[in-house]
Amino acid sequence: MAKKKKTAKPRKKAKRKTPGQPTKYKPEYENQALILAEKGFTDKDIAKLFKVTEQTINNWKKQFPQFFESLKAGKAIADQRVVQSLYQRALGYSHPDIHISNHQGVVTKINIIKHYAPDPTSMIF
């Protein structure tokens, strides 16, 4: 007897999942990254706080443009503070201070203005 050939039924396409684990990214990380970057935290420091690797932070920068923009904005603010501080140091500056002294058991507090001379070596940076 001749064998009948089985005709193949068309398979339903299975929904493909993306490989790997689901992302740990949360939208609130945008604001947190902005604040942390403003305070001078590096990508490595931010990764530790978010309990991810530095590579994950780099991946998030590519996947989530808002996250990347928040980091850039925060770092720009921190960089601007550094520039301003170096500028003040290069030109010299003054600021209010409190001088506390203890003479024979008598503590005195005097408000003073401290003056700092210009520092030419700060212009190297």
PDB file of C-alpha atoms in Angstrom:
ATOM      1  CA  MET A   1       0.000   0.000   0.000  1.00  0.00           C
ATOM      2  CA  ALA A   2       1.055   3.487  -0.766  1.00  0.00           C
ATOM      3  CA  LYS A   3       1.716   5.766   2.141  1.00  0.00           C
ATOM      4  CA  LYS A   4      -0.147   8.999   2.293  1.00  0.00           C
ATOM      5  CA  LYS A   5       1.923  12.091   2.642  1.00  0.00           C
ATOM      6  CA  LYS A   6       0.980  14.267   5.522  1.00  0.00           C
ATOM      7  CA  THR A   7       0.373  17.799   4.503  1.00  0.00           C
ATOM      8  CA  ALA A   8       1.947  20.301   6.801  1.00  0.00           C
ATOM      9  CA  LYS A   9      -0.422  22.632   8.532  1.00  0.00           C
ATOM     10  CA  PRO A  10       0.643  26.237   8.539  1.00  0.00           C
ATOM     11  CA  ARG A  11       2.074  27.128  11.918  1.00  0.00           C
ATOM     12  CA  LYS A  12       0.865  30.054  13.860  1.00  0.00           C
ATOM     13  CA  LYS A  13       3.626  32.552  14.417  1.00  0.00           C
ATOM     14  CA  ALA A  14       4.454  32.759  18.062  1.00  0.00           C
ATOM     15  CA  LYS A  15       4.839  36.194  19.552  1.00  0.00           C
ATOM     16  CA  ARG A  16       8.496  36.826  19.983  1.00  0.00           C
ATOM     17  CA  LYS A  17       9.668  38.234  23.218  1.00  0.00           C
ATOM     18  CA  THR A  18      12.721  40.388  23.383  1.00  0.00           C
ATOM     19  CA  PRO A  19      15.706  38.487  24.706  1.00  0.00           C
ATOM     20  CA  GLY A  20      16.847  39.022  28.268  1.00  0.00           C
ATOM     21  CA  GLN A  21      15.180  40.292  31.370  1.00  0.00           C
ATOM     22  CA  PRO A  22      12.678  43.129  31.413  1.00  0.00           C
ATOM     23  CA  THR A  23      14.252  46.535  31.941  1.00  0.00           C
ATOM     24  CA  LYS A  24      14.627  47.900  35.459  1.00  0.00           C
ATOM     25  CA  TYR A  25      14.195  51.418  34.097  1.00  0.00           C
ATOM     26  CA  LYS A  26      11.514  53.564  35.701  1.00  0.00           C
ATOM     27  CA  PRO A  27      10.376  56.961  34.381  1.00  0.00           C
ATOM     28  CA  GLU A  28      11.111  58.582  37.757  1.00  0.00           C
ATOM     29  CA  TYR A  29      14.805  57.842  37.165  1.00  0.00           C
ATOM     30  CA  GLU A  30      14.883  60.839  34.798  1.00  0.00           C
ATOM     31  CA  ASN A  31      14.377  63.378  37.588  1.00  0.00           C
ATOM     32  CA  GLN A  32      16.579  61.447  40.008  1.00  0.00           C
ATOM     33  CA  ALA A  33      19.394  61.296  37.437  1.00  0.00           C
ATOM     34  CA  LEU A  34      19.105  65.053  36.883  1.00  0.00           C
ATOM     35  CA  ILE A  35      19.440  65.783  40.603  1.00  0.00           C
ATOM     36  CA  LEU A  36      22.305  63.325  41.103  1.00  0.00           C
ATOM     37  CA  ALA A  37      24.219  64.611  38.073  1.00  0.00           C
ATOM     38  CA  GLU A  38      23.783  68.203  39.335  1.00  0.00           C
ATOM     39  CA  LYS A  39      25.421  67.128  42.579  1.00  0.00           C
ATOM     40  CA  GLY A  40      28.417  65.745  40.679  1.00  0.00           C
ATOM     41  CA  PHE A  41      27.635  62.022  40.704  1.00  0.00           C
ATOM     42  CA  THR A  42      29.277  60.034  37.904  1.00  0.00           C
ATOM     43  CA  ASP A  43      27.492  57.430  35.781  1.00  0.00           C
ATOM     44  CA  LYS A  44      29.156  54.764  37.913  1.00  0.00           C
ATOM     45  CA  ASP A  45      27.819  56.346  41.133  1.00  0.00           C
ATOM     46  CA  ILE A  46      24.325  56.651  39.667  1.00  0.00           C
ATOM     47  CA  ALA A  47      24.436  53.008  38.554  1.00  0.00           C
ATOM     48  CA  LYS A  48      25.255  51.924  42.115  1.00  0.00           C
ATOM     49  CA  LEU A  49      22.340  53.939  43.510  1.00  0.00           C
ATOM     50  CA  PHE A  50      19.940  52.455  40.942  1.00  0.00           C
ATOM     51  CA  LYS A  51      21.404  48.976  41.645  1.00  0.00           C
ATOM     52  CA  VAL A  52      22.400  48.367  38.025  1.00  0.00           C
ATOM     53  CA  THR A  53      25.701  48.250  36.148  1.00  0.00           C
ATOM     54  CA  GLU A  54      27.325  51.192  34.417  1.00  0.00           C
ATOM     55  CA  GLN A  55      26.675  49.414  31.105  1.00  0.00           C
ATOM     56  CA  THR A  56      22.954  49.416  31.918  1.00  0.00           C
ATOM     57  CA  ILE A  57      23.109  53.191  32.412  1.00  0.00           C
ATOM     58  CA  ASN A  58      24.772  53.477  28.986  1.00  0.00           C
ATOM     59  CA  ASN A  59      22.041  51.286  27.469  1.00  0.00           C
ATOM     60  CA  TRP A  60      19.341  53.446  29.066  1.00  0.00           C
ATOM     61  CA  LYS A  61      20.946  56.535  27.538  1.00  0.00           C
ATOM     62  CA  LYS A  62      20.421  54.952  24.104  1.00  0.00           C
ATOM     63  CA  GLN A  63      16.947  53.536  24.784  1.00  0.00           C
ATOM     64  CA  PHE A  64      15.434  56.441  26.703  1.00  0.00           C
ATOM     65  CA  PRO A  65      16.295  59.857  25.225  1.00  0.00           C
ATOM     66  CA  GLN A  66      14.620  61.714  28.120  1.00  0.00           C
ATOM     67  CA  PHE A  67      16.917  59.939  30.584  1.00  0.00           C
ATOM     68  CA  PHE A  68      19.956  60.894  28.497  1.00  0.00           C
ATOM     69  CA  GLU A  69      18.826  64.530  28.284  1.00  0.00           C
ATOM     70  CA  SER A  70      18.292  64.651  32.059  1.00  0.00           C
ATOM     71  CA  LEU A  71      21.815  63.371  32.667  1.00  0.00           C
ATOM     72  CA  LYS A  72      23.273  65.849  30.177  1.00  0.00           C
ATOM     73  CA  ALA A  73      21.389  68.768  31.744  1.00  0.00           C
ATOM     74  CA  GLY A  74      22.489  67.824  35.265  1.00  0.00           C
ATOM     75  CA  LYS A  75      26.118  67.425  34.222  1.00  0.00           C
ATOM     76  CA  ALA A  76      26.013  70.779  32.403  1.00  0.00           C
ATOM     77  CA  ILE A  77      24.845  72.478  35.608  1.00  0.00           C
ATOM     78  CA  ALA A  78      27.622  70.813  37.621  1.00  0.00           C
ATOM     79  CA  ASP A  79      30.207  71.783  34.992  1.00  0.00           C
ATOM     80  CA  GLN A  80      28.965  75.383  35.070  1.00  0.00           C
ATOM     81  CA  ARG A  81      29.494  75.482  38.845  1.00  0.00           C
ATOM     82  CA  VAL A  82      33.073  74.287  38.392  1.00  0.00           C
ATOM     83  CA  VAL A  83      33.720  76.923  35.726  1.00  0.00           C
ATOM     84  CA  GLN A  84      32.269  79.637  37.980  1.00  0.00           C
ATOM     85  CA  SER A  85      34.386  78.504  40.946  1.00  0.00           C
ATOM     86  CA  LEU A  86      37.570  78.448  38.875  1.00  0.00           C
ATOM     87  CA  TYR A  87      36.733  81.888  37.508  1.00  0.00           C
ATOM     88  CA  GLN A  88      36.272  83.300  41.014  1.00  0.00           C
ATOM     89  CA  ARG A  89      39.478  81.691  42.192  1.00  0.00           C
ATOM     90  CA  ALA A  90      41.425  83.055  39.225  1.00  0.00           C
ATOM     91  CA  LEU A  91      40.209  86.616  39.894  1.00  0.00           C
ATOM     92  CA  GLY A  92      40.151  86.489  43.680  1.00  0.00           C
ATOM     93  CA  TYR A  93      36.999  86.755  45.760  1.00  0.00           C
ATOM     94  CA  SER A  94      35.548  87.608  49.174  1.00  0.00           C
ATOM     95  CA  HIS A  95      32.873  85.983  51.289  1.00  0.00           C
ATOM     96  CA  PRO A  96      31.344  86.488  54.744  1.00  0.00           C
ATOM     97  CA  ASP A  97      32.657  84.314  57.558  1.00  0.00           C
ATOM     98  CA  ILE A  98      32.513  84.029  61.356  1.00  0.00           C
ATOM     99  CA  HIS A  99      35.716  84.190  63.374  1.00  0.00           C
ATOM    100  CA  ILE A 100      35.436  82.311  66.679  1.00  0.00           C
ATOM    101  CA  SER A 101      38.079  82.804  69.337  1.00  0.00           C
ATOM    102  CA  ASN A 102      38.538  81.646  72.909  1.00  0.00           C
ATOM    103  CA  HIS A 103      40.608  83.973  75.055  1.00  0.00           C
ATOM    104  CA  GLN A 104      40.893  83.079  78.749  1.00  0.00           C
ATOM    105  CA  GLY A 105      37.652  81.105  78.686  1.00  0.00           C
ATOM    106  CA  VAL A 106      35.658  83.816  76.910  1.00  0.00           C
ATOM    107  CA  VAL A 107      34.320  82.704  73.534  1.00  0.00           C
ATOM    108  CA  THR A 108      33.771  85.490  71.044  1.00  0.00           C
ATOM    109  CA  LYS A 109      32.182  85.355  67.604  1.00  0.00           C
ATOM    110  CA  ILE A 110      32.967  88.101  65.128  1.00  0.00           C
ATOM    111  CA  ASN A 111      31.442  88.474  61.665  1.00  0.00           C
ATOM    112  CA  ILE A 112      34.191  89.148  59.136  1.00  0.00           C
ATOM    113  CA  ILE A 113      34.721  89.269  55.387  1.00  0.00           C
ATOM    114  CA  LYS A 114      37.395  86.849  54.186  1.00  0.00           C
ATOM    115  CA  HIS A 115      39.368  87.886  51.121  1.00  0.00           C
ATOM    116  CA  TYR A 116      41.151  85.449  48.839  1.00  0.00           C
ATOM    117  CA  ALA A 117      43.857  86.678  46.475  1.00  0.00           C
ATOM    118  CA  PRO A 118      43.777  85.720  42.789  1.00  0.00           C
ATOM    119  CA  ASP A 119      45.318  82.337  42.061  1.00  0.00           C
ATOM    120  CA  PRO A 120      46.933  82.197  38.610  1.00  0.00           C
ATOM    121  CA  THR A 121      47.463  78.421  38.791  1.00  0.00           C
ATOM    122  CA  SER A 122      43.691  77.897  38.669  1.00  0.00           C
ATOM    123  CA  MET A 123      43.763  79.123  35.059  1.00  0.00           C
ATOM    124  CA  ILE A 124      45.673  75.993  34.041  1.00  0.00           C
ATOM    125  CA  PHE A 125      42.441  74.016  34.053  1.00  0.00           C
TER     126      PHE A 125
END
